[in-house]
Coordinates of C-alpha atoms in Angstrom, one line a residue:
X1 CA -5.8 96.2 -24.7
X2 CA -7.8 98.1 -22.1
X3 CA -10.2 95.2 -21.9
X4 CA -7.4 93.1 -20.2
X5 CA -7.3 95.6 -17.4
X6 CA -11.1 95.4 -16.9
X7 CA -11.1 91.7 -16.4
X8 CA -9.8 89.7 -13.4
X9 CA -6.5 88.5 -14.7
X10 CA -6.6 85.3 -12.7
X11 CA -9.8 84.3 -14.6
X12 CA -8.4 84.6 -18.1
X13 CA -7.4 81.2 -19.5
X14 CA -7.7 82.0 -23.3
X15 CA -7.4 84.9 -25.7
X16 CA -8.4 85.0 -29.4
X17 CA -7.1 87.9 -31.5
X18 CA -7.7 86.1 -34.9
X19 CA -8.1 88.5 -37.7
X20 CA -7.6 91.5 -35.4
X21 CA -5.9 94.7 -36.5
X22 CA -3.1 94.4 -34.0
X23 CA 0.4 95.1 -35.4
X24 CA 2.5 94.3 -32.3
X25 CA 2.5 91.4 -29.9
X26 CA 0.1 92.5 -27.0
X27 CA 2.6 92.8 -24.1
X28 CA -0.2 93.4 -21.7
X29 CA -1.1 89.7 -21.8
X30 CA 2.3 88.8 -20.3
X31 CA 0.9 89.5 -16.9
X32 CA -2.0 87.0 -17.2
X33 CA -0.9 84.2 -14.8
X34 CA -3.1 81.4 -16.0
X35 CA -3.3 82.0 -19.8
X36 CA -3.3 78.6 -21.5
X37 CA -4.6 79.4 -25.0
X38 CA -3.5 82.2 -27.3
X39 CA -4.6 82.7 -30.9
X40 CA -2.8 85.4 -33.0
X41 CA -3.8 84.0 -36.4
X42 CA -4.2 86.4 -39.3
X43 CA -2.9 89.4 -37.5
X44 CA -0.2 91.8 -38.7
X45 CA 2.4 91.2 -35.9
X46 CA 5.9 90.9 -37.2
X47 CA 7.8 90.0 -34.1
X48 CA 7.4 87.6 -31.2
X49 CA 9.2 89.2 -28.2
X50 CA 11.6 87.2 -26.0
X51 CA 9.3 87.8 -23.1
X52 CA 7.0 85.2 -24.5
X53 CA 9.1 82.8 -22.5
X54 CA 7.4 84.2 -19.4
X55 CA 4.0 82.8 -20.4
X56 CA 4.9 79.5 -18.9
X57 CA 1.4 78.1 -18.6
X58 CA 0.6 78.3 -22.3
X59 CA -0.6 75.0 -23.8
X60 CA -1.9 76.1 -27.2
X61 CA -0.3 78.8 -29.3
X62 CA -1.5 79.8 -32.8
X63 CA 0.6 82.2 -34.8
X64 CA -0.7 81.4 -38.2
X65 CA -0.5 83.7 -41.3
X66 CA 1.3 86.7 -39.7
X67 CA 4.4 88.7 -40.6
X68 CA 6.8 87.1 -38.2
X69 CA 10.3 86.4 -39.5
X70 CA 11.7 84.2 -36.7
X71 CA 10.9 82.6 -33.3
X72 CA 12.9 83.8 -30.3
X73 CA 15.0 81.1 -28.6
X74 CA 13.0 81.8 -25.4
X75 CA 10.2 79.7 -26.9
X76 CA 12.0 76.9 -25.1
X77 CA 10.6 78.1 -21.8
X78 CA 7.0 77.2 -22.8
X79 CA 7.5 73.7 -21.5
X80 CA 3.7 73.0 -21.1
X81 CA 3.0 73.7 -24.8
X82 CA 1.0 70.9 -26.4
X83 CA 0.1 72.5 -29.7
X84 CA 2.0 75.1 -31.8
X85 CA 0.7 76.4 -35.2
X86 CA 3.1 78.4 -37.3
X87 CA 1.5 77.8 -40.7
X88 CA 1.7 80.2 -43.6
X89 CA 4.2 82.6 -42.2
X90 CA 6.0 83.1 -45.5
X91 CA 8.8 85.2 -44.0
X92 CA 9.7 82.5 -41.6
X93 CA 12.8 80.7 -43.1
X94 CA 14.3 78.9 -40.1
X95 CA 13.4 77.5 -36.7
X96 CA 15.6 77.8 -33.6
X97 CA 17.1 74.6 -32.3
X98 CA 15.5 75.4 -28.9
X99 CA 12.1 74.3 -30.3
X100 CA 13.4 70.8 -29.5
X101 CA 13.0 71.5 -25.8
X102 CA 9.2 71.7 -26.0
X103 CA 9.0 68.0 -25.0
X104 CA 5.2 68.1 -24.2
X105 CA 4.4 69.2 -27.7
X106 CA 1.9 66.9 -29.5
X107 CA 0.9 68.9 -32.5
X108 CA 3.2 71.0 -34.7
X109 CA 2.1 72.8 -37.8
X110 CA 4.7 74.6 -39.9
X111 CA 3.3 74.2 -43.3
X112 CA 3.4 77.0 -45.9
X113 CA 6.4 78.8 -44.6
X114 CA 9.7 79.2 -46.4
X115 CA 11.8 76.9 -44.3
X116 CA 15.0 75.8 -46.0
X117 CA 15.7 73.2 -43.3
X118 CA 14.4 72.0 -40.0
X119 CA 16.7 71.6 -36.9
X120 CA 17.4 67.9 -36.0
X121 CA 16.5 68.8 -32.4
X122 CA 12.9 68.7 -33.6
X123 CA 13.2 64.9 -33.2
X124 CA 13.5 65.3 -29.5
X125 CA 9.8 66.0 -29.5
X126 CA 9.0 62.3 -28.9
X127 CA 5.4 63.1 -27.8
X128 CA 4.5 64.5 -31.2
X129 CA 1.4 62.9 -32.7
X130 CA 1.0 65.2 -35.7
X131 CA 3.8 66.9 -37.7
X132 CA 2.9 69.0 -40.8
X133 CA 5.9 70.5 -42.6
X134 CA 4.5 70.6 -46.2
X135 CA 4.7 73.5 -48.6
X136 CA 8.2 74.7 -47.6
X137 CA 11.6 74.8 -49.4
X138 CA 13.0 71.8 -47.8
X139 CA 15.6 69.8 -49.8
X140 CA 16.2 67.2 -47.1
X141 CA 15.0 65.9 -43.8
X142 CA 17.7 65.4 -41.2
X143 CA 18.2 61.8 -40.1
X144 CA 16.5 60.8 -36.8
X145 CA 12.8 60.9 -37.6
X146 CA 12.4 57.4 -36.3
X147 CA 12.7 58.9 -32.8
X148 CA 9.2 60.2 -33.1
X149 CA 7.7 56.9 -32.0
X150 CA 4.3 58.4 -31.2
X151 CA 3.8 60.1 -34.5
X152 CA 0.4 59.3 -36.1
X153 CA 0.2 61.9 -38.9
X154 CA 3.1 63.2 -41.1
X155 CA 2.8 65.6 -44.0
X156 CA 5.9 66.4 -46.0
X157 CA 4.4 67.2 -49.4
X158 CA 5.3 70.1 -51.7
X159 CA 8.9 70.3 -50.8
X160 CA 12.1 69.6 -52.8
X161 CA 13.1 66.4 -51.1
X162 CA 13.3 64.2 -54.2
X163 CA 12.9 61.1 -52.0
X164 CA 10.7 59.5 -49.4
X165 CA 12.9 59.0 -46.4
X166 CA 13.2 55.2 -45.8
X167 CA 13.5 55.9 -42.1
X168 CA 9.8 56.9 -42.1
X169 CA 9.1 53.2 -42.1
X170 CA 10.3 53.0 -38.5
X171 CA 7.4 55.0 -37.2
X172 CA 5.3 52.3 -35.6
X173 CA 2.2 54.3 -34.9
X174 CA 2.0 56.3 -38.2
X175 CA -1.6 56.3 -39.5
X176 CA -1.5 59.0 -42.2
X177 CA 1.3 59.9 -44.5
X178 CA 1.1 62.7 -47.1
X179 CA 4.2 62.9 -49.4
X180 CA 2.8 64.5 -52.5
X181 CA 4.7 66.6 -55.0
X182 CA 8.2 66.0 -53.7
X183 CA 9.8 64.5 -56.8
X184 CA 10.2 61.0 -55.3
X185 CA 11.1 58.4 -58.0
X186 CA 10.1 55.3 -56.0
X187 CA 8.3 54.0 -52.8
X188 CA 10.9 52.6 -50.4
X189 CA 10.4 49.1 -49.2
X190 CA 10.8 50.2 -45.6
X191 CA 7.3 51.6 -45.7
X192 CA 6.0 48.0 -45.7
X193 CA 6.5 48.1 -42.0
X194 CA 3.8 50.8 -41.5
X195 CA 1.1 48.3 -40.4
X196 CA -1.1 51.1 -38.8
X197 CA -1.2 53.1 -42.0
X198 CA -4.7 54.2 -43.0
X199 CA -4.0 57.0 -45.5
X200 CA -1.2 57.1 -48.0
X201 CA -0.9 60.0 -50.4
X202 CA 2.0 59.9 -52.9
X203 CA 0.4 61.9 -55.8
X204 CA 2.3 64.0 -58.3
X205 CA 5.7 62.3 -57.9
X206 CA 7.8 60.4 -60.4
X207 CA 6.8 56.9 -59.2
X208 CA 6.7 54.2 -61.9
X209 CA 6.0 51.1 -59.9
X210 CA 3.7 50.1 -57.1
X211 CA 5.4 47.6 -54.9
X212 CA 3.7 44.2 -54.2
X213 CA 3.8 44.7 -50.5
X214 CA 1.3 47.7 -50.8
X215 CA -1.6 45.3 -50.5
X216 CA -0.2 43.9 -47.2
X217 CA -1.0 47.1 -45.4
X218 CA -4.2 45.7 -44.0
X219 CA -5.5 48.9 -42.4
X220 CA -4.9 51.0 -45.5
X221 CA -8.2 52.6 -46.4
X222 CA -7.2 55.5 -48.7
X223 CA -4.5 55.4 -51.4
X224 CA -3.7 58.3 -53.7
X225 CA -1.2 57.9 -56.5
X226 CA -2.4 60.3 -59.2
X227 CA 0.1 62.2 -61.3
X228 CA 2.8 59.6 -61.4
X229 CA 4.1 57.3 -64.2
X230 CA 2.5 54.1 -63.0
X231 CA 1.5 51.7 -65.8
X232 CA 0.6 48.6 -63.9
X233 CA -1.2 47.6 -60.7
X234 CA 0.0 44.5 -58.8
X235 CA -2.4 41.7 -58.7
X236 CA -2.5 41.7 -54.9
X237 CA -3.6 45.3 -54.9
X238 CA -6.2 44.8 -57.7
X239 CA -7.7 42.1 -55.4
X240 CA -8.2 44.7 -52.6
X241 CA -9.8 47.1 -55.1
X242 CA -12.2 44.5 -56.1
X243 CA -13.2 43.5 -52.6
X244 CA -13.5 47.1 -51.5
X245 CA -11.1 47.0 -48.6
X246 CA -9.4 50.1 -49.9
X247 CA -12.6 52.2 -50.1
X248 CA -11.2 55.6 -51.3
X249 CA -9.3 54.8 -54.5
X250 CA -10.2 55.5 -58.1
X251 CA -8.8 55.2 -61.6
X252 CA -8.5 58.9 -61.5
X253 CA -5.9 58.6 -58.9
X254 CA -3.6 56.6 -61.3
X255 CA -4.3 58.7 -64.3
X256 CA -1.2 57.7 -66.2
X257 CA -2.2 54.0 -66.4
X258 CA -2.7 53.0 -70.0
X259 CA -6.2 52.4 -71.3
X260 CA -5.7 48.7 -72.0
X261 CA -4.4 48.2 -68.4
X262 CA -7.5 49.9 -67.1
X263 CA -9.7 47.6 -69.0
X264 CA -7.9 44.4 -68.1
X265 CA -6.7 45.0 -64.6
X266 CA -9.2 47.2 -62.8
X267 CA -12.7 46.2 -61.5
X268 CA -15.6 47.2 -63.7
X269 CA -17.0 49.5 -61.0
X270 CA -13.8 51.7 -61.2
X271 CA -13.3 51.8 -65.0
X272 CA -16.0 54.4 -65.5
X273 CA -14.4 57.0 -63.2
X274 CA -12.0 58.2 -65.9

């Protein structure tokens, strides 16, 4: 890290080590008083030192696809952090409860790890706009997700949840919801309250029925239901397919619908997509 010594420390606001051959957290950067952006993606580091708590001006921290096994509790001291990316750290199996003290956090990516659970303190992050926790080993989400009143994007797919948490319906600003491949047997009626929803992806579940209220989501523009056991499309939803108000939707996305249903219930412009 000799280059750090050659630069004026007070002028360094961001450092990018992505894909570098470093194997340890570069402690030299701890002395950079105004560092706001740090990218350690795709490096071989295996440990984040407790001293990271001294980097109090950090606003964006990327530690994606590394060898880390845990986060130090001192992460709580990064109170100006707005974006944290921990994706694809497959040795990361838990998060410290102290992550819930990062109250300025707006974006949190923890997809593709091996998390067995998430701490309920994560719901203290009421400024979160984007939360991606897909592709983990989660069997449940703790109650309290409705506290995330500013959440706009939520991805919980490819977990072992076996249900779509009804409390998600209490997220008034949610615009995008991905809940694919979680073994959900039904769509909870509470989701009818998601009036800001633009994208809804529930592919590869065990859903057999599309609720009538689906068509009442006026802002819904993309709907993905492929890989379920749906055999019928409600008349109200068919109408929206005909008028094109749901623009990204195809027969291929409901591939289990019987052929006679396709012919009789779907608009002609969509029948040929099969």
